[in-house]
Short mmCIF file of C-alpha atoms in Angstrom, two decimals:
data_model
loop_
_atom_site.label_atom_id
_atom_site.label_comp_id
_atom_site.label_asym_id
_atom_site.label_seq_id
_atom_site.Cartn_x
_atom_site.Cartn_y
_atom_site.Cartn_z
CA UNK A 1 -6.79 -25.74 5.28
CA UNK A 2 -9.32 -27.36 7.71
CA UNK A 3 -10.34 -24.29 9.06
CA UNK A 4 -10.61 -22.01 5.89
CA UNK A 5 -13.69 -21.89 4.53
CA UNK A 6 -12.29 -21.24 0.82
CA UNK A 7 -10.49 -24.39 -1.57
CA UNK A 8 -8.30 -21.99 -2.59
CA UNK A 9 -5.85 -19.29 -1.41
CA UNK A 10 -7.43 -15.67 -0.81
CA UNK A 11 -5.25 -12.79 -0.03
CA UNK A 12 -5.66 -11.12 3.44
CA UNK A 13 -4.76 -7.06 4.31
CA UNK A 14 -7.71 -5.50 2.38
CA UNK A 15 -7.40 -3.65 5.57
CA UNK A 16 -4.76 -1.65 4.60
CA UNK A 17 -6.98 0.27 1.91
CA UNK A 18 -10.14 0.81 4.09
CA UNK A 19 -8.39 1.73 7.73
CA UNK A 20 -6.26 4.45 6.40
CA UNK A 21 -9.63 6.30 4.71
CA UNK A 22 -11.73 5.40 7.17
CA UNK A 23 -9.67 7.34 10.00
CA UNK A 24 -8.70 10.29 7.75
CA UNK A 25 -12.46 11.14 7.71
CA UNK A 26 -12.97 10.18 11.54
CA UNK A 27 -10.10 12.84 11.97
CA UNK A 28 -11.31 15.24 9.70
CA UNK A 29 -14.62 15.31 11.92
CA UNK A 30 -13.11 15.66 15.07
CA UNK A 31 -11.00 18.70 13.83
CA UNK A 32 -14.18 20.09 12.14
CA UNK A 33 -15.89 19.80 14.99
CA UNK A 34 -18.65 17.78 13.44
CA UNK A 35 -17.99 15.12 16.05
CA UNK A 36 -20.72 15.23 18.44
CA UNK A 37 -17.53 13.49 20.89
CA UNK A 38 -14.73 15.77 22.21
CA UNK A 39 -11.85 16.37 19.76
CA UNK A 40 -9.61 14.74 22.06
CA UNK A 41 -11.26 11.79 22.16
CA UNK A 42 -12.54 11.29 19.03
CA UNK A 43 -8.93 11.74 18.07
CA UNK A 44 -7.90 9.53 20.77
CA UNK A 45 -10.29 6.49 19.52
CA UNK A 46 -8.65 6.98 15.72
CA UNK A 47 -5.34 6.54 17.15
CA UNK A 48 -6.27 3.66 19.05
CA UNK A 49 -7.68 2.13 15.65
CA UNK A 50 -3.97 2.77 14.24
CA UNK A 51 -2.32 1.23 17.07
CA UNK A 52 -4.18 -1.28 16.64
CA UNK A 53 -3.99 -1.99 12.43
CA UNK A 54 -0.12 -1.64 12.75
CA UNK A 55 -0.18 -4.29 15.77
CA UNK A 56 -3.03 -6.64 13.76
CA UNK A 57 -0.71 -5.99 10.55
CA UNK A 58 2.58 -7.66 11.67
CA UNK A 59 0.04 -10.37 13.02
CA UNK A 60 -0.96 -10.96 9.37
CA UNK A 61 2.55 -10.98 8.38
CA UNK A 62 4.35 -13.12 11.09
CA UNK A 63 2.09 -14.10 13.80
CA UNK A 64 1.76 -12.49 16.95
CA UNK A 65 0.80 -13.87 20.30
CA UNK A 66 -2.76 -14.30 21.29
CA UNK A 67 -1.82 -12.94 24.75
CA UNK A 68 0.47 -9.72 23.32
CA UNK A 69 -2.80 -9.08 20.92
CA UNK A 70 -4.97 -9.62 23.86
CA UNK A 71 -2.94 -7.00 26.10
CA UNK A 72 -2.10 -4.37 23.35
CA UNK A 73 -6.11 -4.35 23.10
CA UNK A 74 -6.82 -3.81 26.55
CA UNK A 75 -3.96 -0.81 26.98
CA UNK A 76 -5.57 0.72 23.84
CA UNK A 77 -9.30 0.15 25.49
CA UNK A 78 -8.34 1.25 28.83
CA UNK A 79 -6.04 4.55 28.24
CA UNK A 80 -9.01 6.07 26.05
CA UNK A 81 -12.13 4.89 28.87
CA UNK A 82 -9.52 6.56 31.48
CA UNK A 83 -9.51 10.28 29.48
CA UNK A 84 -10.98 12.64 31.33
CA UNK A 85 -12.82 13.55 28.44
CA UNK A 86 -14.15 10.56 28.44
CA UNK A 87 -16.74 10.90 31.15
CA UNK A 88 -19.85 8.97 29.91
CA UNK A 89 -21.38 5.70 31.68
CA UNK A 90 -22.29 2.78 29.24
CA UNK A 91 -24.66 1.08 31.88
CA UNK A 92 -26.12 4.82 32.83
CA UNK A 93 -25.18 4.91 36.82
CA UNK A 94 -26.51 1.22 37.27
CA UNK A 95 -22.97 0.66 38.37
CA UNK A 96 -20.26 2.06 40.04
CA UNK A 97 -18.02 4.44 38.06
CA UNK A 98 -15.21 2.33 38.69
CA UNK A 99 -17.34 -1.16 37.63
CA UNK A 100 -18.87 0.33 34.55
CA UNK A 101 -15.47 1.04 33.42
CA UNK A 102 -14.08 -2.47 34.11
CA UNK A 103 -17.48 -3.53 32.46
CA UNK A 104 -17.06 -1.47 29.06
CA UNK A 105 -13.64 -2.73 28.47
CA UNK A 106 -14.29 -5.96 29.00
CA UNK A 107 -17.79 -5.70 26.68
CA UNK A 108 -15.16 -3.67 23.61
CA UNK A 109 -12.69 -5.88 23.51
CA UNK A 110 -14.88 -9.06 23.58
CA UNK A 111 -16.50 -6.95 20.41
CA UNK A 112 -13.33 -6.56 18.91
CA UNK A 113 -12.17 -9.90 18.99
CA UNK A 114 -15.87 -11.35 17.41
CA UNK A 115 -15.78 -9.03 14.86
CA UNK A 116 -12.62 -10.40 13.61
CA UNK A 117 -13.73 -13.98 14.68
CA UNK A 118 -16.74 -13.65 12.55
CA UNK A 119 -14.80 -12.67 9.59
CA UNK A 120 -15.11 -16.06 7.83
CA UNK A 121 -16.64 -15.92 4.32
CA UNK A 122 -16.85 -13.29 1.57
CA UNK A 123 -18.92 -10.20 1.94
CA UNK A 124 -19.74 -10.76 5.83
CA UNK A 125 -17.57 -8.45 7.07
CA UNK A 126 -18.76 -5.48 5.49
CA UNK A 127 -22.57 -6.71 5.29
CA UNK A 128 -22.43 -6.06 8.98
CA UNK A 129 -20.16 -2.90 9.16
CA UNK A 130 -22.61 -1.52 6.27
CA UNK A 131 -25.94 -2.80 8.55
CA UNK A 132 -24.66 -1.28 11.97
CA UNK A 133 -23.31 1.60 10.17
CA UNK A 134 -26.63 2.75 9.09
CA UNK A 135 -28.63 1.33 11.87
CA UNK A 136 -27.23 4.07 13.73
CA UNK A 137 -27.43 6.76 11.10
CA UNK A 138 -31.41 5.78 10.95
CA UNK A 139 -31.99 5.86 14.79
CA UNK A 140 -30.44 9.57 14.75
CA UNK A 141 -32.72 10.36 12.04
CA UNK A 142 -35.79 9.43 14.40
CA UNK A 143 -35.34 11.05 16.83
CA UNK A 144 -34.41 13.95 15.35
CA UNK A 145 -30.67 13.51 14.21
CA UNK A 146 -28.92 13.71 17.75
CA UNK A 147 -25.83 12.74 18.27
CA UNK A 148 -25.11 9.35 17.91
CA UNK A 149 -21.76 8.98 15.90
CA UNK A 150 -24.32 8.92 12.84
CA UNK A 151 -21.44 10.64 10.96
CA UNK A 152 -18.52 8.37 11.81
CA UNK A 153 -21.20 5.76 11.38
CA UNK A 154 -21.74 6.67 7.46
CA UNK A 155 -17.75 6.99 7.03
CA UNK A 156 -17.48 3.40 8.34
CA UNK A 157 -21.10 2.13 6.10
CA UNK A 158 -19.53 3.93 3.10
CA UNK A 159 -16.21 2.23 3.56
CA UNK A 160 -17.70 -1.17 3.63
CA UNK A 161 -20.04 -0.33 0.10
CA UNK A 162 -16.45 0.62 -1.14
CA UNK A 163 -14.53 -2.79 -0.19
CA UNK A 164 -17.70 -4.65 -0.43
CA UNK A 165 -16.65 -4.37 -4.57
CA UNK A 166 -13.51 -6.64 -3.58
CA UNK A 167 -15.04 -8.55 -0.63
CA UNK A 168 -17.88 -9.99 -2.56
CA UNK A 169 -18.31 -13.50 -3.74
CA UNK A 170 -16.25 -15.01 -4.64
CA UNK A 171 -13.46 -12.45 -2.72
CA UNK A 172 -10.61 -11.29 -4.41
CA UNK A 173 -8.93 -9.81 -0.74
CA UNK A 174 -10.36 -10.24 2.66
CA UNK A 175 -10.00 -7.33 5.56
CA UNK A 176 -7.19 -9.43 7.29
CA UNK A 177 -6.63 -8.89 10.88
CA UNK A 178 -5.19 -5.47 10.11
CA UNK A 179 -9.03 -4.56 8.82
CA UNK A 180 -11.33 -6.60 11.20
CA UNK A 181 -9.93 -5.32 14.56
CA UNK A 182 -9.44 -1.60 14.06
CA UNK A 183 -13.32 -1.99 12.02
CA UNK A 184 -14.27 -4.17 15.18
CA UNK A 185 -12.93 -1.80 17.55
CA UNK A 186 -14.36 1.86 15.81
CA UNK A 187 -17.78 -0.23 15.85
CA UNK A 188 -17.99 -0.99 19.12
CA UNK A 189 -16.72 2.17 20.20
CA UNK A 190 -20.10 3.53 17.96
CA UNK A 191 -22.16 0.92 19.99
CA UNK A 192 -21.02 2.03 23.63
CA UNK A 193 -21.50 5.48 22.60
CA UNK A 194 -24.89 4.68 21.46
CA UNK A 195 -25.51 2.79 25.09
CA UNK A 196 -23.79 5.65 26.85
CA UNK A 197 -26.72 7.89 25.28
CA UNK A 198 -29.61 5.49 26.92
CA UNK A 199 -30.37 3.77 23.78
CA UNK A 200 -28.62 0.36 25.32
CA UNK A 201 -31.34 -1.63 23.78
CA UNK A 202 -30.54 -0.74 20.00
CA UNK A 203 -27.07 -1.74 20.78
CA UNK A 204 -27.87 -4.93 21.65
CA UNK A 205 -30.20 -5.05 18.50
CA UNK A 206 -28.21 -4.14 15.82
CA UNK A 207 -24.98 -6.66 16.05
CA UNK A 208 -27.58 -9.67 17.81
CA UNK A 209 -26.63 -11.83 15.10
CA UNK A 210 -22.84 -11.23 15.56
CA UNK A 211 -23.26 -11.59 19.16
CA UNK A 212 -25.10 -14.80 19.27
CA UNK A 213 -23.53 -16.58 16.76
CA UNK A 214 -19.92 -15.64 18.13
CA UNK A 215 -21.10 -16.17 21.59
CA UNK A 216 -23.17 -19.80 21.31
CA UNK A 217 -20.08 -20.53 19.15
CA UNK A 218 -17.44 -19.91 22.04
CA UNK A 219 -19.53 -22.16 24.43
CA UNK A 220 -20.07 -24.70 22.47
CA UNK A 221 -16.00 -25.35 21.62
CA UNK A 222 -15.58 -24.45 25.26
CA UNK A 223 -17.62 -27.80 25.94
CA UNK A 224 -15.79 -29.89 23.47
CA UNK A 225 -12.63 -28.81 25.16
CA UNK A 226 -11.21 -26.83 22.42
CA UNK A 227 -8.34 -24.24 22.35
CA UNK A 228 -11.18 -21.15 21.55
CA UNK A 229 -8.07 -18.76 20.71
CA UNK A 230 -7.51 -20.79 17.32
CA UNK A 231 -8.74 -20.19 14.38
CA UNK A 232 -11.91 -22.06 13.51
CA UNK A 233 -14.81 -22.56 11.07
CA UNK A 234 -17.55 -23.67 13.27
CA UNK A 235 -19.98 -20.71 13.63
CA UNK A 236 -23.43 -21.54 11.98
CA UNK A 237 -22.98 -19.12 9.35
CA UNK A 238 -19.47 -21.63 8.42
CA UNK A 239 -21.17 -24.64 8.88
CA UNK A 240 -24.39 -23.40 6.29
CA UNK A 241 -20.85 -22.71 3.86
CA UNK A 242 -19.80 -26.19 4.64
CA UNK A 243 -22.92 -28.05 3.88
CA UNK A 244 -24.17 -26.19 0.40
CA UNK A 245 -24.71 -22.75 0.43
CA UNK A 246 -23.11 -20.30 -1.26
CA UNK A 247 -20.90 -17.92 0.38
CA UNK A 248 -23.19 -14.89 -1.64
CA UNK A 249 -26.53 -16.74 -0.20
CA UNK A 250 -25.17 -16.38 3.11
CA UNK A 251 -24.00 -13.25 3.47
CA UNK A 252 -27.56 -11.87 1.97
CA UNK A 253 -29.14 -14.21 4.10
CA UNK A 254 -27.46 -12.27 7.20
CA UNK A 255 -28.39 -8.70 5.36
CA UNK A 256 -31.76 -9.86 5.31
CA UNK A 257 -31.88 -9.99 9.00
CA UNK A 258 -29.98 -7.34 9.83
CA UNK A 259 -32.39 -4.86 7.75
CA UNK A 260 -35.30 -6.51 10.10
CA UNK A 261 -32.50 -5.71 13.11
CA UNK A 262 -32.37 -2.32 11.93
CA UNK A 263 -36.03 -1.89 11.93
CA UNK A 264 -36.34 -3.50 15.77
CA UNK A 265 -34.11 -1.20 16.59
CA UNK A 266 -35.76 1.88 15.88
CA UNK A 267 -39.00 -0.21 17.26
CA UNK A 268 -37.42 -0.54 20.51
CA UNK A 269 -37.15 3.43 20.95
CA UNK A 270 -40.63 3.45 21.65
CA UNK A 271 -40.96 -0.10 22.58
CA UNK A 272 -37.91 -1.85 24.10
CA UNK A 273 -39.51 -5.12 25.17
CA UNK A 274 -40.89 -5.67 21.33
CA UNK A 275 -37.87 -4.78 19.60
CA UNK A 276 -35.58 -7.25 21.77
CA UNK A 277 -38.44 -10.02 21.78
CA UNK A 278 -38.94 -9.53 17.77
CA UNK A 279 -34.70 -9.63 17.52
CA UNK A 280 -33.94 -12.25 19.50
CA UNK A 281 -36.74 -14.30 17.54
CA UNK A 282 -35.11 -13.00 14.01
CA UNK A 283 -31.60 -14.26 15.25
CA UNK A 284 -33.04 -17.34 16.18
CA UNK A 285 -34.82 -18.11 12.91
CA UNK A 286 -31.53 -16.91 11.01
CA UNK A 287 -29.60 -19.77 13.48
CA UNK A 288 -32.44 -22.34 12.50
CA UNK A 289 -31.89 -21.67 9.08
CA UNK A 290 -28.48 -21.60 9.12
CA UNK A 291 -28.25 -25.15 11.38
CA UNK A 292 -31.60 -26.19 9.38
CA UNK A 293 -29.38 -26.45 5.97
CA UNK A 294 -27.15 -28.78 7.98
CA UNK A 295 -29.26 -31.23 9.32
CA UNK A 296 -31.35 -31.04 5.79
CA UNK A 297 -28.76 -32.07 4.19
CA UNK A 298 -27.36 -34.80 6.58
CA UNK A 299 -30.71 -36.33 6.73
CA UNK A 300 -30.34 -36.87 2.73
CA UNK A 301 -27.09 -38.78 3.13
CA UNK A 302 -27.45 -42.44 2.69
CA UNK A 303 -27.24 -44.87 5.05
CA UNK A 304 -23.85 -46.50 5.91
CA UNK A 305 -23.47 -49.82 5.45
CA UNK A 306 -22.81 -52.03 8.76
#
């Protein structure tokens, strides 16, 4: 249809293979105790991923309100930031308690819901689960493996290698919403962990791209007065699709960047300013490039006759 950016049908619920493993090892941490997190709510945030997959699930199925999707997400988000386990700040005591709370769950669900928004063409999904998921294990690895989630990180990276095989150009299944959300959701949990820790500038580093693209995207249908809770292909990544390139050249093209992410965000360890100066110029040449193939090719259109 006009907003699928495939001419022919491709199956959704890939999800249904990858969630299930992924939170079998996520609980198998926790009750390990190789989660750096408490049991309870590392255990918590894999139930909130299932909650989540069986509510995206009878979305795929039948449809399910925006609104009921957008409140089931916030109850999830909200009962695990209330635990009392769950004492860490994201924003470090810049805020209020009470305000960095509201903050966070406002910041994860807006995460969750990109995630799934920028789930568009083959291989993407997982190209970015795969380049956050070892962003993260890397920055534990400099400084000395501490705990970041590195390990839940690698389940999640090894999970996307495995689907990748599926995923890939052209795709024979796609996540579905019953993959991107609870993926979406365990990833940004990874990210406000990694904040919570003080490393708040690699978090903005390694899913830029996601965040920009999703973000410029929302604003710019916002001006045009569209409905922004339909489905859509106008990111810049769909409109490079549109206009000639392959869905393959693409998704490396958004690797490529995210491996220079990766290595900005280890950078900005030592050197915050460079690494989000050097990122947000990497995202903005990946943009170019991306809105670049479109106007290339619309300048090579002939003229229309009068």
């Amino acid at each position: 249809n006009q907003r699928s950016s495939h001419d022919i049908p491709t199956p959704l619920g890939g999800g249904l293979a990858v969630v299930p493993v992924v939170l079998v090892f996520w609980v198998a941490l926790a009750l390990l105790s190789i989660s750096e997190s408490p049991r309870v709510l590392t255990l918590s945030v894999a139930g909130g991923a299932l909650a989540l997959a069986i509510v995206s699930w009878i979305d795929d199925l039948k449809g399910v309100s925006s609104v009921i999707r957008l409140i089931i997400q916030y109850l999830v988000v909200i009962v695990i930031l209330a635990l009392p386990s769950n004492a860490q700040l994201t924003f470090q005591g810049l805020a209020p308690f009470w305000l960095d709370k509201i903050l966070t769950a406002m910041l994860w669900v807006w995460f969750i819901n990109l995630f799934n928004f920028m789930d568009g063409i083959d291989g993407i999904a997982c190209v970015e689960t795969l380049s956050i998921g070892l962003g993260i294990t890397l920055l534990a690895g400099t400084i000395e493996w501490q705990p970041l989630g590195q390990y839940q990180a690698l389940v999640l990276a090894g999970a996307a290698v495995g689907f990748l095989w599926w995923n890939w150009s052209p795709a024979k299944v796609f996540f579905g919403d019953v993959g991107s959300i609870p993926v979406g959701f365990l990833l940004g949990w990874l990210l406000l962990n990694l904040a919570g820790h003080g490393f708040w500038v690699p978090a903005i580093i390694l899913p830029l791209y996601y965040l920009v693209d999703a973000s410029l995207t929302l604003l710019e249908r916002l001006a045009r007065g569209e409905k922004i809770w339909e489905a859509h292909r106008s990111h810049y990544y769909q409109q490079a699709v549109q206009k000639g390139l392959s869905h393959a050249h693409v998704s490396l093209s958004i690797l490529t960047g995210n491996v220079a992410l990766v290595g900005l965000s280890i950078t900005s360890i030592h050197a915050p300013v460079t690494g989000l100066i050097g990122a947000a110029a990497v995202v903005f040449v990946m943009l170019l490039y991306f809105k670049g193939m479109v106007l290339q090719i619309h300048l090579q259109r002939p003229p229309r006759l009068l």
